[in-house]
mmCIF file of C-alpha atoms and ligand atoms in Angstrom:
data_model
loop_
_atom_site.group_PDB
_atom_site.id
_atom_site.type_symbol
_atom_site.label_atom_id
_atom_site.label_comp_id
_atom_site.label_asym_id
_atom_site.label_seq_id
_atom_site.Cartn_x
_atom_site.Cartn_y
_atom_site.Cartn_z
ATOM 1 C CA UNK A 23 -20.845 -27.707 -6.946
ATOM 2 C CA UNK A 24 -19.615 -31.203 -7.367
ATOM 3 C CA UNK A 25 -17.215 -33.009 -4.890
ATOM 4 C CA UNK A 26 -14.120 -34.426 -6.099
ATOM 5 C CA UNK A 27 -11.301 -36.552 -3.704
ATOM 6 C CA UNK A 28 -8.096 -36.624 -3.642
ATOM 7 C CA UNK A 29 -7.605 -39.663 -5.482
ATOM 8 C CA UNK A 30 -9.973 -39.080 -8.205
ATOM 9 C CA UNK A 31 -9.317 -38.846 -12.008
ATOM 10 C CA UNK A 32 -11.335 -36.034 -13.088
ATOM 11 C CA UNK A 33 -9.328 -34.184 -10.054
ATOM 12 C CA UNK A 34 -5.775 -35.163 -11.232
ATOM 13 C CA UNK A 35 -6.759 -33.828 -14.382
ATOM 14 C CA UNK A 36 -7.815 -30.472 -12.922
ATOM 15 C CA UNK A 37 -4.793 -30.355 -10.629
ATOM 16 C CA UNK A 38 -2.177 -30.988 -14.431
ATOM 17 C CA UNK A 39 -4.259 -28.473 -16.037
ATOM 18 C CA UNK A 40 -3.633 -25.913 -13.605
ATOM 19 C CA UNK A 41 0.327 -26.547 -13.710
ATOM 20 C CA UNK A 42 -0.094 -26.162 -17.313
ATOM 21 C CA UNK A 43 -1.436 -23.594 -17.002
ATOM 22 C CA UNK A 44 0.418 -21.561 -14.687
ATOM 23 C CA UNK A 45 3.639 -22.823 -16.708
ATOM 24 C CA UNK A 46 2.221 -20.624 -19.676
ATOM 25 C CA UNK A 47 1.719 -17.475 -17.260
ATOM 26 C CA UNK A 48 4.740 -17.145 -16.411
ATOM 27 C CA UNK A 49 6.049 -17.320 -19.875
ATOM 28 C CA UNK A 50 8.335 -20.172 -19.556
ATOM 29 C CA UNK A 51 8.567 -23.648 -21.075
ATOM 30 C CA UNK A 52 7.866 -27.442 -19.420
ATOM 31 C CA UNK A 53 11.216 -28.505 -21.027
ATOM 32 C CA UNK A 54 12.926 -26.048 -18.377
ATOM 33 C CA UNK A 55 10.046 -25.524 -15.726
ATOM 34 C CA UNK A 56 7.975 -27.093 -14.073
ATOM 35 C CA UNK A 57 4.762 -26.628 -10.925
ATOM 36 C CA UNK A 58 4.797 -27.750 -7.669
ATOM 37 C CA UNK A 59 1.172 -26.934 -5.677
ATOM 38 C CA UNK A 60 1.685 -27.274 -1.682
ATOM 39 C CA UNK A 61 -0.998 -27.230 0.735
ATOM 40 C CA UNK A 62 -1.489 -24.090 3.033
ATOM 41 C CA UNK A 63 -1.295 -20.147 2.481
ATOM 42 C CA UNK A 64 1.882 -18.564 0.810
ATOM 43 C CA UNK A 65 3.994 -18.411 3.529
ATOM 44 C CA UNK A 66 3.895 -22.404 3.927
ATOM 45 C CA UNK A 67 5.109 -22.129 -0.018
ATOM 46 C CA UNK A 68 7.909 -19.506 0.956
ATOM 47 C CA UNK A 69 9.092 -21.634 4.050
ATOM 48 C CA UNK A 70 8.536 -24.910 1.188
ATOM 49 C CA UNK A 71 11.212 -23.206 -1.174
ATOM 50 C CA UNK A 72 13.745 -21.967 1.387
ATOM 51 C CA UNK A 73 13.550 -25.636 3.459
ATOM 52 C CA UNK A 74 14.060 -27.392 0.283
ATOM 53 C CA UNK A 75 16.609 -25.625 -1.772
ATOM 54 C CA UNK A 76 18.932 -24.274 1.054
ATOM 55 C CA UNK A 77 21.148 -27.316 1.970
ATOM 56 C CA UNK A 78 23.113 -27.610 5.019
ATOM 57 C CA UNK A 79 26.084 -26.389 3.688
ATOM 58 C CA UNK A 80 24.640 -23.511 1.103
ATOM 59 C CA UNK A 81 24.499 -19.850 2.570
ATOM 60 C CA UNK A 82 21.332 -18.035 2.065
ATOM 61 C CA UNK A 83 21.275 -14.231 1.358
ATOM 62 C CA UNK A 84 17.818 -12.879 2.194
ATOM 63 C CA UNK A 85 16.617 -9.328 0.903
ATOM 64 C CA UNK A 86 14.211 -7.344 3.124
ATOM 65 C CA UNK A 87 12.360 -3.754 2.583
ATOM 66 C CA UNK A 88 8.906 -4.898 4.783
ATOM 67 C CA UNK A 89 7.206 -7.665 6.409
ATOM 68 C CA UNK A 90 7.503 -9.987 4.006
ATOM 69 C CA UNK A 91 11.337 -10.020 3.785
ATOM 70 C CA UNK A 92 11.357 -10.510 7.541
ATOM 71 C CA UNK A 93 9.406 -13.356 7.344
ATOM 72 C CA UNK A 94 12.090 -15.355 5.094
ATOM 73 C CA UNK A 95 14.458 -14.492 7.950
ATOM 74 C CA UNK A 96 11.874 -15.510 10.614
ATOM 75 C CA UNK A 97 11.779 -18.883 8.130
ATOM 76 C CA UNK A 98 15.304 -19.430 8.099
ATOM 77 C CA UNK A 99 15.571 -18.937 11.819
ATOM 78 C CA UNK A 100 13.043 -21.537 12.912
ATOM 79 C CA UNK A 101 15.021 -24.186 10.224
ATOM 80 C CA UNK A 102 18.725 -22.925 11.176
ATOM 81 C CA UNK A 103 19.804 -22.313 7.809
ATOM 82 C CA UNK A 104 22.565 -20.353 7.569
ATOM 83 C CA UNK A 105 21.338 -17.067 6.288
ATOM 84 C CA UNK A 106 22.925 -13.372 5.681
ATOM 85 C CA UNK A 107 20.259 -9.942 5.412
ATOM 86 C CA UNK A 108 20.369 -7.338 3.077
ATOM 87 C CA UNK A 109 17.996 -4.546 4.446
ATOM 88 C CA UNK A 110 16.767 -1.927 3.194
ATOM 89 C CA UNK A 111 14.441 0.907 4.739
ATOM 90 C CA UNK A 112 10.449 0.257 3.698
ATOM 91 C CA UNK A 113 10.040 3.143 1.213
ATOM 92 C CA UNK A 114 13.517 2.160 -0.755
ATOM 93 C CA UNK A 115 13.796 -1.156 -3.107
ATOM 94 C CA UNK A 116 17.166 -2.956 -2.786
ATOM 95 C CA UNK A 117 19.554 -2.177 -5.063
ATOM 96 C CA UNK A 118 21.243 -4.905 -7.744
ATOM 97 C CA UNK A 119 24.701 -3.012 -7.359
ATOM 98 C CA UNK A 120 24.727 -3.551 -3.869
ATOM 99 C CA UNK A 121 23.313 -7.454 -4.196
ATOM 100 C CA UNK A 122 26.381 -7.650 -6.628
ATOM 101 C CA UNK A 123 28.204 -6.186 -3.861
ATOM 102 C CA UNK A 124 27.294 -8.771 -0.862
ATOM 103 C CA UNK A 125 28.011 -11.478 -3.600
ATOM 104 C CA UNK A 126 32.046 -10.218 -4.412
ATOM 105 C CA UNK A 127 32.589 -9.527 -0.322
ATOM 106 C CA UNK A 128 30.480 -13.054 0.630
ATOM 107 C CA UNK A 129 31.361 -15.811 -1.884
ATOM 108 C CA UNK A 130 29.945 -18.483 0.699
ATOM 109 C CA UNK A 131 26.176 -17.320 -0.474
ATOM 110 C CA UNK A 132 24.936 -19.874 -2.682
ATOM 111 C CA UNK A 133 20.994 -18.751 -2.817
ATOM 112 C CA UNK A 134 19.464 -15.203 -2.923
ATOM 113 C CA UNK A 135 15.779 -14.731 -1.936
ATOM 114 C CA UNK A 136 13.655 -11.356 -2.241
ATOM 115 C CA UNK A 137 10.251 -10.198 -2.511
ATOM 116 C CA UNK A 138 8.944 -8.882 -5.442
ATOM 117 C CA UNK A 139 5.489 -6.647 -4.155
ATOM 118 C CA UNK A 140 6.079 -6.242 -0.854
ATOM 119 C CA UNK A 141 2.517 -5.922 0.308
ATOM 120 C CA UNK A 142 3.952 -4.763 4.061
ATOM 121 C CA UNK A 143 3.939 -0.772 1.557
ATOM 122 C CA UNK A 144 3.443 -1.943 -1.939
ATOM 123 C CA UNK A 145 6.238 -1.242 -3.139
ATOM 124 C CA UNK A 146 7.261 -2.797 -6.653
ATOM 125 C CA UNK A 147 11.067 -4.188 -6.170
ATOM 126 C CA UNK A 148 13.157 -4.172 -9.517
ATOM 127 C CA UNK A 149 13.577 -8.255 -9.476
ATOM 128 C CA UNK A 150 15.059 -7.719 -12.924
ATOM 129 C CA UNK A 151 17.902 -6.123 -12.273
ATOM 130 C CA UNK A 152 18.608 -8.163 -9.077
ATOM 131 C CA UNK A 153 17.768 -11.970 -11.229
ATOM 132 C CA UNK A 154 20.419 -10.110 -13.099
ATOM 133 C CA UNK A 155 23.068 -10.170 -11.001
ATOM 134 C CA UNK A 156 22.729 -13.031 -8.958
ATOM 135 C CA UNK A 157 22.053 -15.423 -12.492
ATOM 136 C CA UNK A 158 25.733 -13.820 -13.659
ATOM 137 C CA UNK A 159 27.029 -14.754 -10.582
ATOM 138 C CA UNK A 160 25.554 -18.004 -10.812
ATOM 139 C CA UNK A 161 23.800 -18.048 -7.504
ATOM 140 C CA UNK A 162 20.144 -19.586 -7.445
ATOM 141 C CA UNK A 163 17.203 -17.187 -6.979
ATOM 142 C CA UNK A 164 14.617 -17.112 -5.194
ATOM 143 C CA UNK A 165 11.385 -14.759 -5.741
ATOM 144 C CA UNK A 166 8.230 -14.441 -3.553
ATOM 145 C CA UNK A 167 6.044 -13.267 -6.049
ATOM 146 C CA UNK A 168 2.700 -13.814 -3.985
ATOM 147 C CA UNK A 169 1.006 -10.700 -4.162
ATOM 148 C CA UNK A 170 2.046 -9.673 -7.950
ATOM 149 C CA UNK A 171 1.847 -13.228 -9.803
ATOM 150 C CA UNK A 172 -1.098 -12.862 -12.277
ATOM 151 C CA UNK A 173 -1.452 -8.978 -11.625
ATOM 152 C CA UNK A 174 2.442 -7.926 -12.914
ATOM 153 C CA UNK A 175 3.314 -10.163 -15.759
ATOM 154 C CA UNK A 176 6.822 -11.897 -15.187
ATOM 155 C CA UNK A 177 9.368 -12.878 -17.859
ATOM 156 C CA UNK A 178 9.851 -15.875 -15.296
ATOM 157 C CA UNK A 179 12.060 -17.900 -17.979
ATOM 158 C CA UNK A 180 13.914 -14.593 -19.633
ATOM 159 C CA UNK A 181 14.853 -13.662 -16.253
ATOM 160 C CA UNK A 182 16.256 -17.245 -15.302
ATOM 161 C CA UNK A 183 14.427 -17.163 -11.672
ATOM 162 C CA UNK A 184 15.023 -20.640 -9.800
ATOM 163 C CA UNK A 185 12.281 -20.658 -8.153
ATOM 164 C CA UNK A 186 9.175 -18.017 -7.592
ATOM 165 C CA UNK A 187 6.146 -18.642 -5.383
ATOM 166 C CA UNK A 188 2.417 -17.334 -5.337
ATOM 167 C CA UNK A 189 -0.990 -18.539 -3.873
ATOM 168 C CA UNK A 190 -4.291 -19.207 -4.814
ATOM 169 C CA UNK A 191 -5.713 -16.130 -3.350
ATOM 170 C CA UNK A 192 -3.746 -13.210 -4.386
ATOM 171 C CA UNK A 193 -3.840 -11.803 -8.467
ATOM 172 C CA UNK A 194 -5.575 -14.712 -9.255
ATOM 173 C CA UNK A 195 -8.563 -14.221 -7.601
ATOM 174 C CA UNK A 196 -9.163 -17.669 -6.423
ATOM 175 C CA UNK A 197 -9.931 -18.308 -2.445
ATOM 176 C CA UNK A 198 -7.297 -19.489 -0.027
ATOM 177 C CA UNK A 199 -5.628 -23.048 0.810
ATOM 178 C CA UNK A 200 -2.569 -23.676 -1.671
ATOM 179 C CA UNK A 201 0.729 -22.059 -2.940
ATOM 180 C CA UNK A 202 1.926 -22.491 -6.343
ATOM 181 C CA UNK A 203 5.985 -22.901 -6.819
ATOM 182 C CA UNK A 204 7.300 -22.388 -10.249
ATOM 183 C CA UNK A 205 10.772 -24.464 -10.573
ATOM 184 C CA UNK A 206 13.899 -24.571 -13.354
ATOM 185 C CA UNK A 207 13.891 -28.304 -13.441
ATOM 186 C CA UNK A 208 17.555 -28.208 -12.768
ATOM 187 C CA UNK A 209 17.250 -26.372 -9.355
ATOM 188 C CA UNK A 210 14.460 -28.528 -7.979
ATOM 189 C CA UNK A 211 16.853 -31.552 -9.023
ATOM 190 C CA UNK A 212 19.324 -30.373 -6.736
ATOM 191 C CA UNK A 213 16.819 -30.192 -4.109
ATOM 192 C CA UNK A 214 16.725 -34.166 -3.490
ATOM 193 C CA UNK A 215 17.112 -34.929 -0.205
ATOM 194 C CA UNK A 216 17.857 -31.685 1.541
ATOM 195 C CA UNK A 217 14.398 -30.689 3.237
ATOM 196 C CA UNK A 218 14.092 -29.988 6.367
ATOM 197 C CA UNK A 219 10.400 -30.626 7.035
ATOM 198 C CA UNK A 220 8.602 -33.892 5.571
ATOM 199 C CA UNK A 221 5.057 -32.126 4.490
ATOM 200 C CA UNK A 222 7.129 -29.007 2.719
ATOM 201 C CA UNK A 223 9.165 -30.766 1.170
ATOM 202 C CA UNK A 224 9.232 -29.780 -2.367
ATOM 203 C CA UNK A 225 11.002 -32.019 -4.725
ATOM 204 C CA UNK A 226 9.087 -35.226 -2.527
ATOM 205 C CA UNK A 227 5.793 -33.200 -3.678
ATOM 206 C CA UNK A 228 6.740 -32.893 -7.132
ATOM 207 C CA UNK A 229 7.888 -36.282 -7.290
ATOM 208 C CA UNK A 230 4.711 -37.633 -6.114
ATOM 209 C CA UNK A 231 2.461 -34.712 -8.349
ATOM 210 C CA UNK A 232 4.756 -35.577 -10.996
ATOM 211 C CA UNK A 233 3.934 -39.067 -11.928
ATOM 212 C CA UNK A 234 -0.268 -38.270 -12.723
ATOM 213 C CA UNK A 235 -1.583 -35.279 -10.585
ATOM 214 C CA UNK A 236 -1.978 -36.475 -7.188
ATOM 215 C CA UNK A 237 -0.822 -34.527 -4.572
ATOM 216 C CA UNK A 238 1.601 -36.123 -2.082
ATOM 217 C CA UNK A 239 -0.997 -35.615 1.224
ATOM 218 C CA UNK A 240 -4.919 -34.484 1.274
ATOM 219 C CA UNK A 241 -5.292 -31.705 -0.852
ATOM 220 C CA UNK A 242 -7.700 -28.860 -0.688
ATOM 221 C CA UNK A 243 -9.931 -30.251 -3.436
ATOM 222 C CA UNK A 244 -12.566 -27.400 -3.467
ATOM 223 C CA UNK A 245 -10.428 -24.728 -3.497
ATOM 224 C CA UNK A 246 -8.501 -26.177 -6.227
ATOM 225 C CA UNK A 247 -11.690 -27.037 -8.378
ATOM 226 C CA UNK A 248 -12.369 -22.709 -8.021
ATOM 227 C CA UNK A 249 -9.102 -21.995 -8.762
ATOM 228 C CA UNK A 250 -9.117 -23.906 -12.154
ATOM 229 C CA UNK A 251 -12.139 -21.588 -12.379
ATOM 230 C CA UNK A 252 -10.315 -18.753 -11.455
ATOM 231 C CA UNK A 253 -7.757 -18.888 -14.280
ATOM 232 C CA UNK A 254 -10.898 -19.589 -16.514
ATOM 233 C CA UNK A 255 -12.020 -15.811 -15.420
ATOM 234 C CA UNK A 256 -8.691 -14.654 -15.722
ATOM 235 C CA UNK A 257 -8.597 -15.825 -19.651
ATOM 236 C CA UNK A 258 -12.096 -14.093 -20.186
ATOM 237 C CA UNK A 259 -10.902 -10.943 -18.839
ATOM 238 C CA UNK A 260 -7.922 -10.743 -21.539
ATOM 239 C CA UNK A 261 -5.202 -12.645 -18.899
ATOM 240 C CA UNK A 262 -2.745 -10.797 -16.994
ATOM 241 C CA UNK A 263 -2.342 -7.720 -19.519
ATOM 242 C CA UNK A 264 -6.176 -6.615 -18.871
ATOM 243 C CA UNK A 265 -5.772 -7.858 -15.345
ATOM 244 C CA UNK A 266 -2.596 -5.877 -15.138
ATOM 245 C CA UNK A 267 -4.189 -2.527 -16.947
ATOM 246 C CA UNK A 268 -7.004 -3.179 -14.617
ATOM 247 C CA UNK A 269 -4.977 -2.873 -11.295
ATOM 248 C CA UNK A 270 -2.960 -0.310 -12.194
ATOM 249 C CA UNK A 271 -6.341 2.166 -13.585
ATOM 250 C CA UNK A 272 -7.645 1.387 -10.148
ATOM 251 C CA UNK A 273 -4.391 2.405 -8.120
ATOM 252 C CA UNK A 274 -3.632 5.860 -9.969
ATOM 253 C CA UNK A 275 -7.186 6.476 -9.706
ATOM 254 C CA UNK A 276 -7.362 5.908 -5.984
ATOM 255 C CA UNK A 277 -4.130 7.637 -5.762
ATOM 256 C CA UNK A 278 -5.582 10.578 -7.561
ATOM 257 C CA UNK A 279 -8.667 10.903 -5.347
ATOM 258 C CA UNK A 280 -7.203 10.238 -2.196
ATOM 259 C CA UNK A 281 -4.729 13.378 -2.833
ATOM 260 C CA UNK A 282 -7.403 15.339 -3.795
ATOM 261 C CA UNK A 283 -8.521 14.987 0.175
ATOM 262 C CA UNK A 284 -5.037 16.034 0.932
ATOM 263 C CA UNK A 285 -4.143 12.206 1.482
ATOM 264 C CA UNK A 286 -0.801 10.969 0.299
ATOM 265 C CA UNK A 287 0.834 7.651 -0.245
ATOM 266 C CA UNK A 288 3.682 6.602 1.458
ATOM 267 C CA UNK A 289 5.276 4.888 -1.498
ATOM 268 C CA UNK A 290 6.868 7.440 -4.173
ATOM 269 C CA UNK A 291 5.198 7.401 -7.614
ATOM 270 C CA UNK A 292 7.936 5.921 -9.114
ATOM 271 C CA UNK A 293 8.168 2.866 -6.628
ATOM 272 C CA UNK A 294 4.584 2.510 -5.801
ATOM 273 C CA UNK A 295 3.164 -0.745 -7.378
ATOM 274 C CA UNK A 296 -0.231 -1.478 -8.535
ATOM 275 C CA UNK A 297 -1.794 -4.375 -5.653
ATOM 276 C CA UNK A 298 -1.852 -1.927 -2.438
ATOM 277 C CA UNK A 299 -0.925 1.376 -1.174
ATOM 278 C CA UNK A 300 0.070 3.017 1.976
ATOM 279 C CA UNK A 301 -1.572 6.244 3.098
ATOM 280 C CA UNK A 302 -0.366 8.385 6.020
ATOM 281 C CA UNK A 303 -4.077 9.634 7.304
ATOM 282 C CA UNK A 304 -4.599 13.453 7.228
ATOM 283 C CA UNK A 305 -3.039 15.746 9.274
ATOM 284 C CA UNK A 306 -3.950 15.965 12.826
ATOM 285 C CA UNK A 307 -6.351 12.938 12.780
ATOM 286 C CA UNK A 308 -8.010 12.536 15.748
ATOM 287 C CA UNK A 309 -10.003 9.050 15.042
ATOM 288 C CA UNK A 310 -8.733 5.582 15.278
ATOM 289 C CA UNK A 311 -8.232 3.090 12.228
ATOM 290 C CA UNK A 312 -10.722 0.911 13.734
ATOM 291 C CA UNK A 313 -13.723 3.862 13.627
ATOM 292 C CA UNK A 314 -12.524 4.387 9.759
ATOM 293 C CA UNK A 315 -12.646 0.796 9.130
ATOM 294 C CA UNK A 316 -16.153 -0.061 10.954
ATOM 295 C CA UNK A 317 -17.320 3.047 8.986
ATOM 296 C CA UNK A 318 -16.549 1.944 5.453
ATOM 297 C CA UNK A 319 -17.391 -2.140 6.880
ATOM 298 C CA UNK A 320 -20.586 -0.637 7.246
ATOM 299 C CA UNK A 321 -21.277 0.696 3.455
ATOM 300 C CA UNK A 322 -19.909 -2.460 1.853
ATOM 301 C CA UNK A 323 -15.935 -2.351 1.941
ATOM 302 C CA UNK A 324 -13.122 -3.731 4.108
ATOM 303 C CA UNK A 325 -9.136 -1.798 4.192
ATOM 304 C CA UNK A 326 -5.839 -2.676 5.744
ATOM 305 C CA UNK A 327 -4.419 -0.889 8.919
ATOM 306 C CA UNK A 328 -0.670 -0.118 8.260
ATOM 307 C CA UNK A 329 2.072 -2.179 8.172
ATOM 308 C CA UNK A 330 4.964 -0.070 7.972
ATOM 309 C CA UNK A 331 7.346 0.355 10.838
ATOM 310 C CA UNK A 332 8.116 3.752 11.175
ATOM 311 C CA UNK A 333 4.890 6.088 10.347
ATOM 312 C CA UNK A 334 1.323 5.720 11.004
ATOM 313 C CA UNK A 335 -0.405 4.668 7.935
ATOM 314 C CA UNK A 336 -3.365 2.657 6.658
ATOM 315 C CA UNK A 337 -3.722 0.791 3.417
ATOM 316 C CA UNK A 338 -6.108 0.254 0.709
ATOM 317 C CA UNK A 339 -5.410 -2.846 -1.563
ATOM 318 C CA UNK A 340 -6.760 -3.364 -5.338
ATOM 319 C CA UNK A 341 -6.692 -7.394 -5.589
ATOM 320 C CA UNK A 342 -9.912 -9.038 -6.659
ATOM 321 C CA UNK A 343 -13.204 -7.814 -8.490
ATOM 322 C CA UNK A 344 -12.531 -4.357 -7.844
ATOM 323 C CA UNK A 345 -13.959 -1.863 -10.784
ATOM 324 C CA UNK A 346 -13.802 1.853 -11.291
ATOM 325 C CA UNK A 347 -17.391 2.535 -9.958
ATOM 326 C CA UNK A 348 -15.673 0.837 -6.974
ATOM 327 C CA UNK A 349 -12.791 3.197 -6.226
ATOM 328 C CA UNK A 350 -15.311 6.064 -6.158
ATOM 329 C CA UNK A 351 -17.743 4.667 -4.011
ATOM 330 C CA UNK A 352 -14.390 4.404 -1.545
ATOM 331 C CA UNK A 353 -13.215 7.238 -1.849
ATOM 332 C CA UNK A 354 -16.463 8.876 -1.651
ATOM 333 C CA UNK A 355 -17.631 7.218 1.890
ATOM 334 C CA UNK A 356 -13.848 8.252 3.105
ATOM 335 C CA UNK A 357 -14.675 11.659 2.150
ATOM 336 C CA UNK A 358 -17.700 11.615 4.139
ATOM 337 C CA UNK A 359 -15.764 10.169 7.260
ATOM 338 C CA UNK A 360 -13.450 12.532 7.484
ATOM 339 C CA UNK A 361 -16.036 15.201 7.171
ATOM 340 C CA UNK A 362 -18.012 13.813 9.728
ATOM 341 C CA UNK A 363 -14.848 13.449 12.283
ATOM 342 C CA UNK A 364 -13.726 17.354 11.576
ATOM 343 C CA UNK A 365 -17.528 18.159 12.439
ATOM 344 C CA UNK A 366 -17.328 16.153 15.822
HETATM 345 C C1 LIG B 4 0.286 -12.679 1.185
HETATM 346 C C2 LIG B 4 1.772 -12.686 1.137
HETATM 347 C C3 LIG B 4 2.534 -13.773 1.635
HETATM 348 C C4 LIG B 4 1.922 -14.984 2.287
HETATM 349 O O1 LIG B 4 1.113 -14.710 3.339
HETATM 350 P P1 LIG B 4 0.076 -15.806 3.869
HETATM 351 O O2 LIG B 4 -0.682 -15.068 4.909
HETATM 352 O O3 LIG B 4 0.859 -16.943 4.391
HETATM 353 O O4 LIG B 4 -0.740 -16.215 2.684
HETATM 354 C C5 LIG B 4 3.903 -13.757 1.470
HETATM 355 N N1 LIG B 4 4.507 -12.731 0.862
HETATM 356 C C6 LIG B 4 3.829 -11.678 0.371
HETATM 357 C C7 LIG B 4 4.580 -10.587 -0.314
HETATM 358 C C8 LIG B 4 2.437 -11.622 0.497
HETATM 359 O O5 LIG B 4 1.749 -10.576 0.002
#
């Protein structure tokens, strides 16, 4: 419970130890990566990367199955970078043959940037097989990894991703305030001078956290000191195997019990990823997502209303201290809702 400043010592030290840190998560080396930590929530870490890296003569090729995807284009749209969209519908993942394909019939594309669990259905996108492509055609990619970093371990260095982005609140399980950008050293090098915004720009904030820890502006100090306690708790629980295992029990287990109530997900088994799912509510439903969700609010648990496009859907999401004993206590006071509205 002590207070540290931005300036202090013990604080740099703190702030290097984390990049260390989350250099050895993601399996990759500090002789070709490196960590950049940026004030705000993810998106300001997204909108960091894309600002940064995407010069004013580079093309931008932006993959979108859900929210998240739309919000790169929202990005580049607000910073007029010249950007192309590869869409695909919410329940599909994009496909690396076709990415190859956009590549051959658009040589101008210099940068490729897709989401890996797109928390908009939670889907899990095949990033491996896209990285693939794009490395082979030697474009640069780009990965927003927020909502799977630390819960889906990432062969960041085997795959040869440029740059991939999380945030302190997501698999971690520390509380919101920064993102964390994982860099090649080489691609953040050739980000020198392009950015488009002064506070997001990323190779001016590496320079700066580069030379002894200190971030380039005021930093959120306390929720950096919990999440260097964050990845402590991530260690004791095994790291992101038993985190992984952990996520993944939960979500076929709540999977399992919700179809036992005639509930199914929106995501098919083989897509559906282990941070959230989608539900379509049972048939003929006559009660509003805000009833359901004041209803379980009131016996100790919060849920997601949908965020899918084209059905009616809630969600129920696995990331944080969520146990077995928890899932059935969920799926338990759902039960009793839903008895209680076919009763009304
Ligand atoms: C959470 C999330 C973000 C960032 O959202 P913020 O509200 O800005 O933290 C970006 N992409 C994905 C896939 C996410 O899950």
């Amino acid at each position: 419970m002590a207070d540290h400043c931005t300036w202090d010592d013990d604080y740099k030290q703190i702030t290097q130890k984390i990049r260390a840190k989350l250099l050895e998560l993601a399996h990759v080396s500090e002789k070709d990566y490196t960590v950049v930590l940026m004030q705000g929530s993810g998106s300001f870490g997204v909108e960091s990367i894309l600002t940064s890296a995407v010069g004013e003569d580079d093309t931008l090729l932006i993959i979108a199955n859900g929210a998240y995807g739309e919000r790169m284009a929202d990005i580049a749209e607000h910073a007029k970078l010249n950007y192309l969209m590869y869409r695909v519908k919410y329940d599909r993942i994009p496909s690396a043959d076709e990415v190859a394909h956009l590549l051959s019939q658009h040589p101008e594309i210099t940068h490729v940037a897709m989401v890996h669990s797109e928390t908009t259905s939670g889907i899990l996108n095949d990033i491996a097989s896209v990285t693939n492509v794009v490395k082979s055609a030697e474009k640069t990619m780009i990965v927003d990894a927020m909502s799977s970093f630390g819960g889906v371990d990432i062969p960041v260095g085997e795959l040869g991703i440029d740059f991939i982005v999380s945030s302190a609140n997501k698999c971690i399980q520390g509380v919101p305030g920064f993102s964390f950008i994982i860099c090649r050293h080489d691609s953040l090098a050739a980000c020198e001078g392009k950015a488009r915004s002064l506070s997001l720009d990323l190779y001016d904030q590496w320079k700066t956290m580069e030379k002894d820890g200190k971030w380039r502006f005021t930093s959120p100090t306390h929720t950096v000191l919990a999440f260097a306690k964050a990845l402590e708790e991530l260690d004791e629980e095994g790291g992101i195997p038993a985190r992984s295992k952990r996520y993944y029990d939960n979500n076929r287990l709540l999977i399992s019990e919700m179809k036992k109530m005639g509930i199914r997900p929106y995501i098919d088994n083989e897509y559906q990823g282990p941070i959230i799912t989608t539900f379509f509510y049972p048939e003929h439903h006559q009660f509003s997502f805000q009833e359901m969700y004041e209803y379980i609010k009131d016996r100790g648990y919060a849920i997601y209303p949908g965020k899918v496009t084209d059905a009616d859907t809630f969600r129920i999401g696995n990331i944080g201290e969520i146990y077995e004993e928890d899932i059935l206590k969920l799926t338990a006071i759902l039960k009793d809702f839903f008895a209680q509205m076919n009763a009304d």
